[in-house]
PDB file of C-alpha atoms in Angstrom:
ATOM      1  CA  MET A 337      74.912 156.476 -68.904  1.00 73.00           C
ATOM      2  CA  VAL A 338      77.773 157.866 -70.994  1.00 84.00           C
ATOM      3  CA  ASP A 339      80.974 158.289 -68.990  1.00 89.00           C
ATOM      4  CA  VAL A 340      81.681 162.030 -68.954  1.00 90.00           C
ATOM      5  CA  GLN A 341      85.442 161.671 -68.584  1.00 92.00           C
ATOM      6  CA  ARG A 342      85.643 159.330 -71.590  1.00 93.00           C
ATOM      7  CA  LEU A 343      83.485 161.760 -73.561  1.00 92.00           C
ATOM      8  CA  ARG A 344      85.804 164.616 -72.575  1.00 91.00           C
ATOM      9  CA  ILE A 345      88.830 162.662 -73.794  1.00 92.00           C
ATOM     10  CA  TYR A 346      87.129 161.737 -77.079  1.00 92.00           C
ATOM     11  CA  ARG A 347      86.169 165.373 -77.605  1.00 91.00           C
ATOM     12  CA  ALA A 348      89.841 166.296 -77.114  1.00 91.00           C
ATOM     13  CA  VAL A 349      90.830 163.745 -79.780  1.00 92.00           C
ATOM     14  CA  VAL A 350      88.376 165.253 -82.257  1.00 91.00           C
ATOM     15  CA  ALA A 351      89.601 168.792 -81.490  1.00 89.00           C
ATOM     16  CA  ALA A 352      93.304 167.889 -81.667  1.00 89.00           C
ATOM     17  CA  GLY A 353      92.980 165.783 -84.811  1.00 88.00           C
ATOM     18  CA  SER A 354      94.770 162.678 -83.520  1.00 89.00           C
ATOM     19  CA  ILE A 355      95.142 160.444 -80.495  1.00 92.00           C
ATOM     20  CA  GLN A 356      98.822 161.390 -80.145  1.00 91.00           C
ATOM     21  CA  ALA A 357      98.120 165.127 -80.152  1.00 91.00           C
ATOM     22  CA  ALA A 358      95.240 164.756 -77.695  1.00 91.00           C
ATOM     23  CA  ALA A 359      97.432 162.660 -75.390  1.00 92.00           C
ATOM     24  CA  ALA A 360     100.126 165.347 -75.434  1.00 93.00           C
ATOM     25  CA  ASN A 361      97.560 168.079 -74.709  1.00 92.00           C
ATOM     26  CA  LEU A 362      95.941 166.112 -71.867  1.00 92.00           C
ATOM     27  CA  GLY A 363      99.168 164.820 -70.328  1.00 93.00           C
ATOM     28  CA  TYR A 364      98.193 161.167 -70.915  1.00 94.00           C
ATOM     29  CA  THR A 365      99.897 158.396 -72.864  1.00 94.00           C
ATOM     30  CA  PRO A 366      98.520 157.640 -76.339  1.00 92.00           C
ATOM     31  CA  SER A 367      97.674 154.131 -75.097  1.00 94.00           C
ATOM     32  CA  ALA A 368      95.551 155.505 -72.238  1.00 94.00           C
ATOM     33  CA  VAL A 369      93.679 157.826 -74.591  1.00 93.00           C
ATOM     34  CA  SER A 370      93.079 155.021 -77.082  1.00 92.00           C
ATOM     35  CA  GLN A 371      91.731 152.777 -74.311  1.00 94.00           C
ATOM     36  CA  GLN A 372      89.301 155.465 -73.136  1.00 94.00           C
ATOM     37  CA  VAL A 373      88.031 156.078 -76.676  1.00 93.00           C
ATOM     38  CA  SER A 374      87.588 152.342 -77.223  1.00 94.00           C
ATOM     39  CA  ALA A 375      85.653 152.063 -73.953  1.00 94.00           C
ATOM     40  CA  LEU A 376      83.398 154.959 -75.013  1.00 93.00           C
ATOM     41  CA  ALA A 377      82.744 153.244 -78.356  1.00 93.00           C
ATOM     42  CA  ARG A 378      81.693 150.056 -76.554  1.00 93.00           C
ATOM     43  CA  GLU A 379      79.585 152.070 -74.113  1.00 92.00           C
ATOM     44  CA  THR A 380      77.702 153.912 -76.850  1.00 92.00           C
ATOM     45  CA  GLY A 381      77.622 151.126 -79.436  1.00 93.00           C
ATOM     46  CA  LEU A 382      79.014 153.567 -82.014  1.00 92.00           C
ATOM     47  CA  VAL A 383      82.040 153.499 -84.303  1.00 93.00           C
ATOM     48  CA  LEU A 384      83.747 156.737 -83.284  1.00 92.00           C
ATOM     49  CA  LEU A 385      87.054 156.606 -85.215  1.00 91.00           C
ATOM     50  CA  SER A 386      88.040 155.216 -88.594  1.00 90.00           C
ATOM     51  CA  ARG A 387      91.421 154.620 -90.184  1.00 84.00           C
ATOM     52  CA  ALA A 388      92.801 157.456 -92.326  1.00 82.00           C
ATOM     53  CA  GLY A 389      96.218 156.600 -93.738  1.00 76.00           C
ATOM     54  CA  ARG A 390      98.477 155.921 -90.769  1.00 73.00           C
ATOM     55  CA  GLY A 391      96.189 157.771 -88.395  1.00 76.00           C
ATOM     56  CA  VAL A 392      92.512 157.949 -87.504  1.00 82.00           C
ATOM     57  CA  GLU A 393      89.681 160.412 -88.040  1.00 88.00           C
ATOM     58  CA  PRO A 394      86.244 160.762 -86.428  1.00 90.00           C
ATOM     59  CA  THR A 395      83.308 159.103 -88.144  1.00 93.00           C
ATOM     60  CA  ASP A 396      80.145 161.018 -88.948  1.00 93.00           C
ATOM     61  CA  ALA A 397      78.538 159.539 -85.837  1.00 93.00           C
ATOM     62  CA  GLY A 398      81.594 160.510 -83.802  1.00 90.00           C
ATOM     63  CA  LEU A 399      81.435 164.091 -85.047  1.00 92.00           C
ATOM     64  CA  GLU A 400      77.754 164.316 -84.142  1.00 92.00           C
ATOM     65  CA  LEU A 401      78.474 162.957 -80.656  1.00 91.00           C
ATOM     66  CA  ALA A 402      81.263 165.493 -80.116  1.00 90.00           C
ATOM     67  CA  ALA A 403      79.003 168.328 -81.305  1.00 89.00           C
ATOM     68  CA  ALA A 404      76.170 167.172 -79.037  1.00 88.00           C
ATOM     69  CA  ALA A 405      78.574 167.223 -76.082  1.00 87.00           C
ATOM     70  CA  GLU A 406      79.320 170.959 -76.468  1.00 85.00           C
ATOM     71  CA  SER A 407      76.296 172.128 -74.470  1.00 83.00           C
ATOM     72  CA  LEU A 408      76.929 169.469 -71.791  1.00 87.00           C
ATOM     73  CA  PHE A 409      80.472 170.650 -71.173  1.00 85.00           C
ATOM     74  CA  GLY A 410      79.346 174.271 -71.217  1.00 81.00           C
ATOM     75  CA  GLU A 411      76.861 173.498 -68.463  1.00 83.00           C
ATOM     76  CA  LEU A 412      79.469 171.513 -66.526  1.00 86.00           C
ATOM     77  CA  ALA A 413      81.856 174.463 -66.756  1.00 80.00           C
ATOM     78  CA  ASP A 414      79.165 176.721 -65.299  1.00 75.00           C
ATOM     79  CA  VAL A 415      78.651 174.308 -62.408  1.00 81.00           C
ATOM     80  CA  GLU A 416      82.391 174.060 -61.787  1.00 79.00           C
ATOM     81  CA  GLU A 417      82.712 177.864 -61.764  1.00 73.00           C
ATOM     82  CA  LYS A 418      79.834 178.134 -59.309  1.00 71.00           C
ATOM     83  CA  VAL A 419      81.478 175.566 -57.019  1.00 75.00           C
ATOM     84  CA  SER A 420      84.734 177.506 -57.253  1.00 69.00           C
ATOM     85  CA  ASP A 421      82.933 180.751 -56.383  1.00 63.00           C
ATOM     86  CA  LEU A 422      81.311 179.164 -53.328  1.00 59.00           C
ATOM     87  CA  ARG A 423      84.529 177.493 -52.185  1.00 63.00           C
ATOM     88  CA  GLU A 424      86.675 180.626 -52.548  1.00 56.00           C
ATOM     89  CA  GLY A 425      84.112 183.091 -51.248  1.00 50.00           C
ATOM     90  CA  ARG A 426      83.732 185.049 -54.471  1.00 53.00           C
ATOM     91  CA  ALA A 427      80.671 187.281 -54.767  1.00 57.00           C
ATOM     92  CA  GLY A 428      79.211 185.315 -57.670  1.00 79.00           C
ATOM     93  CA  SER A 429      79.189 186.242 -61.325  1.00 85.00           C
ATOM     94  CA  LEU A 430      77.684 188.806 -63.679  1.00 92.00           C
ATOM     95  CA  SER A 431      77.155 188.366 -67.413  1.00 93.00           C
ATOM     96  CA  MET A 432      76.436 191.372 -69.623  1.00 96.00           C
ATOM     97  CA  ALA A 433      75.929 192.060 -73.309  1.00 95.00           C
ATOM     98  CA  TYR A 434      75.719 195.450 -75.018  1.00 94.00           C
ATOM     99  CA  PHE A 435      76.004 197.077 -78.433  1.00 93.00           C
ATOM    100  CA  THR A 436      79.215 198.756 -79.608  1.00 92.00           C
ATOM    101  CA  SER A 437      78.480 202.434 -78.959  1.00 93.00           C
ATOM    102  CA  ALA A 438      77.208 201.692 -75.428  1.00 93.00           C
ATOM    103  CA  ALA A 439      80.329 199.600 -74.864  1.00 93.00           C
ATOM    104  CA  MET A 440      82.505 202.573 -75.738  1.00 92.00           C
ATOM    105  CA  ALA A 441      80.568 205.352 -74.016  1.00 93.00           C
ATOM    106  CA  TRP A 442      78.909 203.788 -70.963  1.00 96.00           C
ATOM    107  CA  ILE A 443      80.035 200.321 -69.971  1.00 96.00           C
ATOM    108  CA  PRO A 444      83.692 200.790 -68.887  1.00 96.00           C
ATOM    109  CA  ASP A 445      82.854 203.370 -66.186  1.00 96.00           C
ATOM    110  CA  ILE A 446      79.947 201.289 -64.901  1.00 97.00           C
ATOM    111  CA  VAL A 447      81.988 198.083 -64.734  1.00 97.00           C
ATOM    112  CA  ALA A 448      84.856 199.894 -62.999  1.00 97.00           C
ATOM    113  CA  ARG A 449      82.451 201.083 -60.296  1.00 96.00           C
ATOM    114  CA  VAL A 450      80.976 197.594 -59.873  1.00 95.00           C
ATOM    115  CA  LEU A 451      84.434 196.045 -59.480  1.00 94.00           C
ATOM    116  CA  ALA A 452      85.474 198.755 -57.015  1.00 94.00           C
ATOM    117  CA  GLU A 453      82.652 197.610 -54.743  1.00 91.00           C
ATOM    118  CA  HIS A 454      82.745 193.898 -55.645  1.00 89.00           C
ATOM    119  CA  PRO A 455      86.388 193.126 -56.518  1.00 88.00           C
ATOM    120  CA  ARG A 456      85.880 189.339 -56.391  1.00 84.00           C
ATOM    121  CA  LEU A 457      82.988 189.367 -58.853  1.00 88.00           C
ATOM    122  CA  ARG A 458      83.525 187.130 -61.884  1.00 86.00           C
ATOM    123  CA  LEU A 459      82.596 188.895 -65.138  1.00 91.00           C
ATOM    124  CA  ASP A 460      81.433 187.679 -68.548  1.00 92.00           C
ATOM    125  CA  LEU A 461      81.169 190.767 -70.772  1.00 95.00           C
ATOM    126  CA  ARG A 462      80.590 190.780 -74.521  1.00 94.00           C
ATOM    127  CA  VAL A 463      79.595 193.056 -77.394  1.00 92.00           C
ATOM    128  CA  ARG A 464      76.403 192.018 -79.170  1.00 88.00           C
ATOM    129  CA  ASP A 465      75.053 194.423 -81.792  1.00 80.00           C
ATOM    130  CA  LEU A 466      71.920 192.379 -82.506  1.00 75.00           C
ATOM    131  CA  PRO A 467      69.508 191.347 -79.723  1.00 69.00           C
ATOM    132  CA  SER A 468      70.254 187.917 -78.293  1.00 68.00           C
ATOM    133  CA  GLY A 469      68.432 184.709 -78.989  1.00 69.00           C
ATOM    134  CA  GLU A 470      67.027 182.539 -76.232  1.00 68.00           C
ATOM    135  CA  ASP A 471      70.264 180.581 -75.800  1.00 67.00           C
ATOM    136  CA  GLU A 472      72.433 183.714 -75.646  1.00 76.00           C
ATOM    137  CA  ARG A 473      70.656 185.738 -72.982  1.00 84.00           C
ATOM    138  CA  THR A 474      72.782 187.204 -70.219  1.00 92.00           C
ATOM    139  CA  ASP A 475      72.047 188.615 -66.749  1.00 94.00           C
ATOM    140  CA  VAL A 476      72.003 192.154 -68.161  1.00 96.00           C
ATOM    141  CA  GLU A 477      71.614 193.150 -71.804  1.00 96.00           C
ATOM    142  CA  VAL A 478      71.690 196.689 -73.193  1.00 96.00           C
ATOM    143  CA  MET A 479      69.802 196.567 -76.457  1.00 93.00           C
ATOM    144  CA  VAL A 480      68.142 198.559 -79.226  1.00 92.00           C
ATOM    145  CA  GLU A 481      64.540 197.489 -79.683  1.00 89.00           C
ATOM    146  CA  ARG A 482      61.082 198.835 -80.455  1.00 86.00           C
ATOM    147  CA  PRO A 483      59.880 201.572 -78.045  1.00 83.00           C
ATOM    148  CA  ASP A 484      57.088 199.209 -76.906  1.00 84.00           C
ATOM    149  CA  PHE A 485      59.471 196.276 -76.452  1.00 86.00           C
ATOM    150  CA  HIS A 486      58.181 193.498 -74.167  1.00 87.00           C
ATOM    151  CA  CYS A 487      60.846 191.238 -72.694  1.00 89.00           C
ATOM    152  CA  PRO A 488      60.502 187.444 -72.539  1.00 91.00           C
ATOM    153  CA  PRO A 489      59.359 185.583 -69.402  1.00 91.00           C
ATOM    154  CA  GLY A 490      61.920 185.580 -66.618  1.00 93.00           C
ATOM    155  CA  PHE A 491      63.247 189.038 -67.486  1.00 94.00           C
ATOM    156  CA  VAL A 492      62.333 192.648 -66.736  1.00 95.00           C
ATOM    157  CA  ALA A 493      63.082 195.582 -69.061  1.00 95.00           C
ATOM    158  CA  HIS A 494      63.758 199.261 -68.342  1.00 94.00           C
ATOM    159  CA  HIS A 495      63.513 201.882 -71.085  1.00 95.00           C
ATOM    160  CA  LEU A 496      66.654 204.025 -71.013  1.00 96.00           C
ATOM    161  CA  LEU A 497      66.132 206.654 -73.712  1.00 94.00           C
ATOM    162  CA  ASP A 498      65.031 207.441 -77.263  1.00 94.00           C
ATOM    163  CA  GLU A 499      68.205 208.701 -78.871  1.00 94.00           C
ATOM    164  CA  PRO A 500      68.291 211.067 -81.885  1.00 96.00           C
ATOM    165  CA  TYR A 501      70.431 210.468 -84.946  1.00 97.00           C
ATOM    166  CA  VAL A 502      73.017 212.811 -86.443  1.00 97.00           C
ATOM    167  CA  ALA A 503      74.493 213.038 -89.920  1.00 98.00           C
ATOM    168  CA  VAL A 504      78.258 212.586 -90.044  1.00 98.00           C
ATOM    169  CA  VAL A 505      79.783 214.276 -93.088  1.00 98.00           C
ATOM    170  CA  PRO A 506      83.371 214.847 -94.281  1.00 97.00           C
ATOM    171  CA  SER A 507      84.917 218.278 -93.804  1.00 94.00           C
ATOM    172  CA  GLY A 508      84.645 219.081 -97.511  1.00 94.00           C
ATOM    173  CA  HIS A 509      80.927 218.312 -97.672  1.00 96.00           C
ATOM    174  CA  ARG A 510      78.547 221.064 -98.772  1.00 96.00           C
ATOM    175  CA  LEU A 511      76.788 220.913 -95.349  1.00 95.00           C
ATOM    176  CA  ALA A 512      79.914 220.728 -93.163  1.00 94.00           C
ATOM    177  CA  GLY A 513      79.338 224.229 -91.774  1.00 90.00           C
ATOM    178  CA  SER A 514      75.703 223.642 -90.842  1.00 95.00           C
ATOM    179  CA  HIS A 515      74.258 222.662 -87.471  1.00 95.00           C
ATOM    180  CA  THR A 516      71.139 220.877 -88.724  1.00 96.00           C
ATOM    181  CA  VAL A 517      70.033 219.178 -91.916  1.00 97.00           C
ATOM    182  CA  ASP A 518      66.661 218.017 -93.192  1.00 97.00           C
ATOM    183  CA  LEU A 519      66.876 214.281 -93.765  1.00 97.00           C
ATOM    184  CA  ALA A 520      65.613 214.712 -97.330  1.00 97.00           C
ATOM    185  CA  GLU A 521      68.639 216.931 -98.148  1.00 97.00           C
ATOM    186  CA  LEU A 522      70.828 213.822 -97.863  1.00 97.00           C
ATOM    187  CA  ALA A 523      68.822 211.769-100.366  1.00 96.00           C
ATOM    188  CA  GLY A 524      71.318 212.272-103.204  1.00 95.00           C
ATOM    189  CA  ASP A 525      74.438 211.502-101.155  1.00 97.00           C
ATOM    190  CA  ARG A 526      76.429 208.304-101.149  1.00 97.00           C
ATOM    191  CA  TRP A 527      75.419 206.556 -97.899  1.00 98.00           C
ATOM    192  CA  ILE A 528      77.528 204.429 -95.567  1.00 98.00           C
ATOM    193  CA  ALA A 529      75.709 201.999 -93.249  1.00 96.00           C
ATOM    194  CA  HIS A 530      76.917 202.058 -89.637  1.00 94.00           C
ATOM    195  CA  ALA A 531      75.335 198.797 -88.393  1.00 91.00           C
ATOM    196  CA  PRO A 532      74.075 195.434 -89.710  1.00 89.00           C
ATOM    197  CA  GLN A 533      71.121 195.720 -92.066  1.00 88.00           C
ATOM    198  CA  ALA A 534      68.920 193.644 -89.735  1.00 86.00           C
ATOM    199  CA  SER A 535      69.561 195.876 -86.708  1.00 87.00           C
ATOM    200  CA  TRP A 536      66.909 198.262 -85.378  1.00 86.00           C
ATOM    201  CA  CYS A 537      69.475 201.085 -85.753  1.00 89.00           C
ATOM    202  CA  VAL A 538      69.324 200.727 -89.543  1.00 92.00           C
ATOM    203  CA  ILE A 539      65.631 199.792 -89.687  1.00 90.00           C
ATOM    204  CA  ASN A 540      64.749 202.988 -87.768  1.00 89.00           C
ATOM    205  CA  LEU A 541      66.832 205.066 -90.138  1.00 94.00           C
ATOM    206  CA  ASP A 542      65.505 203.499 -93.337  1.00 95.00           C
ATOM    207  CA  ASN A 543      61.898 203.960 -92.186  1.00 94.00           C
ATOM    208  CA  ALA A 544      62.551 207.608 -91.345  1.00 95.00           C
ATOM    209  CA  ALA A 545      64.083 208.121 -94.812  1.00 96.00           C
ATOM    210  CA  VAL A 546      61.027 206.569 -96.455  1.00 96.00           C
ATOM    211  CA  SER A 547      58.827 208.984 -94.495  1.00 95.00           C
ATOM    212  CA  ALA A 548      61.008 211.800 -95.899  1.00 96.00           C
ATOM    213  CA  GLY A 549      60.324 210.575 -99.427  1.00 96.00           C
ATOM    214  CA  PHE A 550      63.382 208.530-100.411  1.00 97.00           C
ATOM    215  CA  THR A 551      65.236 205.265 -99.880  1.00 95.00           C
ATOM    216  CA  PRO A 552      68.908 205.565 -98.827  1.00 94.00           C
ATOM    217  CA  SER A 553      71.435 204.380-101.397  1.00 91.00           C
ATOM    218  CA  TYR A 554      74.095 202.496 -99.430  1.00 96.00           C
ATOM    219  CA  ALA A 555      77.381 202.315-101.305  1.00 96.00           C
ATOM    220  CA  VAL A 556      79.234 200.883 -98.292  1.00 97.00           C
ATOM    221  CA  ARG A 557      77.862 198.584 -95.602  1.00 95.00           C
ATOM    222  CA  THR A 558      79.756 198.210 -92.342  1.00 94.00           C
ATOM    223  CA  ASP A 559      78.866 196.462 -89.087  1.00 90.00           C
ATOM    224  CA  ASP A 560      80.053 199.184 -86.705  1.00 92.00           C
ATOM    225  CA  HIS A 561      80.047 202.969 -86.509  1.00 94.00           C
ATOM    226  CA  THR A 562      83.823 203.365 -86.109  1.00 94.00           C
ATOM    227  CA  THR A 563      84.410 201.771 -89.518  1.00 96.00           C
ATOM    228  CA  ALA A 564      81.634 203.870 -91.047  1.00 97.00           C
ATOM    229  CA  ILE A 565      83.199 207.055 -89.649  1.00 97.00           C
ATOM    230  CA  ALA A 566      86.564 206.065 -91.170  1.00 97.00           C
ATOM    231  CA  PHE A 567      84.899 205.853 -94.605  1.00 97.00           C
ATOM    232  CA  VAL A 568      83.291 209.259 -94.033  1.00 97.00           C
ATOM    233  CA  GLU A 569      86.631 210.778 -93.053  1.00 97.00           C
ATOM    234  CA  ALA A 570      88.097 209.444 -96.302  1.00 96.00           C
ATOM    235  CA  GLY A 571      85.439 211.414 -98.212  1.00 96.00           C
ATOM    236  CA  ILE A 572      83.647 208.358 -99.568  1.00 96.00           C
ATOM    237  CA  GLY A 573      80.179 209.335 -98.359  1.00 97.00           C
ATOM    238  CA  ILE A 574      78.007 210.302 -95.409  1.00 97.00           C
ATOM    239  CA  ALA A 575      76.639 208.275 -92.496  1.00 97.00           C
ATOM    240  CA  VAL A 576      73.553 208.888 -90.388  1.00 98.00           C
ATOM    241  CA  MET A 577      73.854 207.313 -86.955  1.00 96.00           C
ATOM    242  CA  PRO A 578      72.691 207.694 -83.334  1.00 95.00           C
ATOM    243  CA  ARG A 579      74.287 210.528 -81.386  1.00 95.00           C
ATOM    244  CA  LEU A 580      76.031 208.097 -79.021  1.00 94.00           C
ATOM    245  CA  CYS A 581      78.074 206.852 -81.985  1.00 94.00           C
ATOM    246  CA  SER A 582      79.401 210.342 -82.709  1.00 94.00           C
ATOM    247  CA  LEU A 583      80.915 211.281 -79.333  1.00 90.00           C
ATOM    248  CA  GLN A 584      84.518 210.799 -80.472  1.00 88.00           C
ATOM    249  CA  LEU A 585      84.793 212.039 -84.036  1.00 93.00           C
ATOM    250  CA  PRO A 586      88.120 212.575 -85.822  1.00 94.00           C
ATOM    251  CA  GLY A 587      89.010 216.061 -86.983  1.00 91.00           C
ATOM    252  CA  GLY A 588      88.070 215.470 -90.607  1.00 93.00           C
ATOM    253  CA  VAL A 589      84.339 214.974 -90.054  1.00 96.00           C
ATOM    254  CA  HIS A 590      81.390 216.972 -88.699  1.00 96.00           C
ATOM    255  CA  ALA A 591      78.107 215.934 -87.073  1.00 96.00           C
ATOM    256  CA  LEU A 592      74.817 217.694 -87.857  1.00 97.00           C
ATOM    257  CA  ASP A 593      71.484 217.249 -86.108  1.00 97.00           C
ATOM    258  CA  VAL A 594      68.987 215.533 -88.430  1.00 97.00           C
ATOM    259  CA  VAL A 595      65.472 216.995 -88.574  1.00 97.00           C
ATOM    260  CA  ASN A 596      62.217 216.566 -90.529  1.00 96.00           C
ATOM    261  CA  PRO A 597      62.122 213.853 -89.377  1.00 96.00           C
ATOM    262  CA  THR A 598      64.652 213.075 -86.650  1.00 95.00           C
ATOM    263  CA  PRO A 599      65.153 209.296 -86.518  1.00 94.00           C
ATOM    264  CA  LEU A 600      65.268 207.914 -82.985  1.00 94.00           C
ATOM    265  CA  ARG A 601      66.493 204.598 -81.656  1.00 93.00           C
ATOM    266  CA  SER A 602      64.960 203.219 -78.481  1.00 94.00           C
ATOM    267  CA  ILE A 603      67.473 201.807 -75.973  1.00 95.00           C
ATOM    268  CA  HIS A 604      66.459 199.357 -73.242  1.00 96.00           C
ATOM    269  CA  VAL A 605      68.183 197.305 -70.578  1.00 96.00           C
ATOM    270  CA  MET A 606      66.848 193.790 -70.009  1.00 95.00           C
ATOM    271  CA  VAL A 607      67.619 192.112 -66.676  1.00 96.00           C
ATOM    272  CA  ARG A 608      67.185 188.514 -65.558  1.00 94.00           C
ATOM    273  CA  ARG A 609      64.599 188.554 -62.735  1.00 94.00           C
ATOM    274  CA  ALA A 610      66.573 186.034 -60.691  1.00 91.00           C
ATOM    275  CA  VAL A 611      69.424 188.552 -60.246  1.00 91.00           C
ATOM    276  CA  GLU A 612      67.700 191.945 -60.543  1.00 93.00           C
ATOM    277  CA  ASN A 613      67.952 192.664 -56.793  1.00 91.00           C
ATOM    278  CA  THR A 614      71.591 191.669 -56.357  1.00 90.00           C
ATOM    279  CA  PRO A 615      73.894 194.580 -55.420  1.00 91.00           C
ATOM    280  CA  ALA A 616      76.047 194.276 -58.562  1.00 93.00           C
ATOM    281  CA  VAL A 617      73.070 194.295 -60.944  1.00 94.00           C
ATOM    282  CA  GLN A 618      71.493 197.222 -59.105  1.00 95.00           C
ATOM    283  CA  LEU A 619      74.747 199.148 -59.551  1.00 95.00           C
ATOM    284  CA  VAL A 620      74.754 198.353 -63.264  1.00 97.00           C
ATOM    285  CA  VAL A 621      71.126 199.350 -63.836  1.00 97.00           C
ATOM    286  CA  GLY A 622      71.532 202.509 -61.746  1.00 97.00           C
ATOM    287  CA  GLY A 623      74.643 203.415 -63.722  1.00 97.00           C
ATOM    288  CA  LEU A 624      72.866 202.865 -67.034  1.00 97.00           C
ATOM    289  CA  LEU A 625      69.904 205.008 -65.983  1.00 96.00           C
ATOM    290  CA  ALA A 626      72.312 207.781 -64.930  1.00 96.00           C
ATOM    291  CA  LYS A 627      74.240 207.590 -68.215  1.00 95.00           C
ATOM    292  CA  ALA A 628      71.004 207.638 -70.206  1.00 95.00           C
ATOM    293  CA  GLY A 629      69.733 210.605 -68.209  1.00 94.00           C
ATOM    294  CA  ALA A 630      72.932 212.529 -68.887  1.00 93.00           C
ATOM    295  CA  ALA A 631      72.735 211.691 -72.596  1.00 89.00           C
ATOM    296  CA  THR A 632      69.112 212.858 -72.723  1.00 87.00           C
ATOM    297  CA  ALA A 633      70.001 216.126 -70.993  1.00 83.00           C
ATOM    298  CA  GLY A 634      72.948 216.670 -73.335  1.00 71.00           C
ATOM    299  CA  ALA A 635      70.766 216.146 -76.404  1.00 64.00           C
ATOM    300  CA  ALA A 636      67.902 218.315 -75.146  1.00 55.00           C
ATOM    301  CA  ARG A 637      68.469 221.202 -77.545  1.00 52.00           C
ATOM    302  CA  PRO A 638      65.205 222.682 -78.849  1.00 46.00           C
ATOM    303  CA  ALA A 639      64.330 221.391 -82.295  1.00 46.00           C
ATOM    304  CA  PRO A 640      63.844 223.944 -85.094  1.00 46.00           C
ATOM    305  CA  GLU A 641      60.286 225.146 -85.522  1.00 47.00           C
ATOM    306  CA  GLY A 642      58.259 222.622 -87.498  1.00 50.00           C
ATOM    307  CA  ALA A 643      60.812 219.820 -87.074  1.00 51.00           C
ATOM    308  CA  GLU A 644      59.465 216.275 -86.850  1.00 55.00           C
ATOM    309  CA  LEU A 645      60.635 213.263 -84.887  1.00 52.00           C
ATOM    310  CA  SER A 646      60.433 209.678 -86.111  1.00 55.00           C
ATOM    311  CA  VAL A 647      60.408 206.608 -83.884  1.00 47.00           C
ATOM    312  CA  VAL A 648      59.663 203.142 -85.279  1.00 42.00           C
ATOM    313  CA  ARG A 649      56.698 201.733 -83.358  1.00 36.00           C
TER     314      ARG A 649
END
């Protein structure tokens, strides 16, 4: 068995770049740190450090060992936090991930309500604009996926809404005074992407454009809608994005409903089954359903006669 404390000290040496720096960071003497690293080398049968000038540097094997220890110490940290929660009577933890526009429009109010009722809850909240991989999954994830999305084992998914897109144009644009625009009317404009190319937000939009007879010409690619809107405001081009992204527009831009077809993005919340019935998670899911319902009601203007909708399926 590898001694975890010795491995922790060696990992600190690798991170700090020297035994002296690691000793200062850990509050140990350099001699004590050196002894622990030497003991770990004997324990593993590996050469962990090599001479580099007057100092030392990790060997290739040592670097691989330190990298392999990352997941171990992550899991140990989770266990230590759980012990701390139990010892101090905290109400557990809640991890959440969500895309940028949901983070701005929905999440702060929901989290504030959860903390008002569970003030000792420990939170791990993060923005994630692309759906998570298996190693990144959280207790609750708000995500853009296919309308027929099926969640992985151990999770349950709730469909929140299918959200229409709008065209965001600068104030001097030929369509700035309009309320709606056929998607094909934007074919000749300079386009600004509002999300990563691999995201469903952009895939939905590109497929809708193809169904309208053209392929968007992106002159600028950004990873978030706020940056895209800044480029629009500067008069560089236009951006087509979900309505939720356009709730707080600066004065120099206008949003138009897109029709024929109207691209839609499908928003879901995925919940870990092990925590779906906990009070905090129920508050979060209930808050998301309420926010989605309000957004659906706010967007429920009748479409012009003959207008088409487009959802990627």
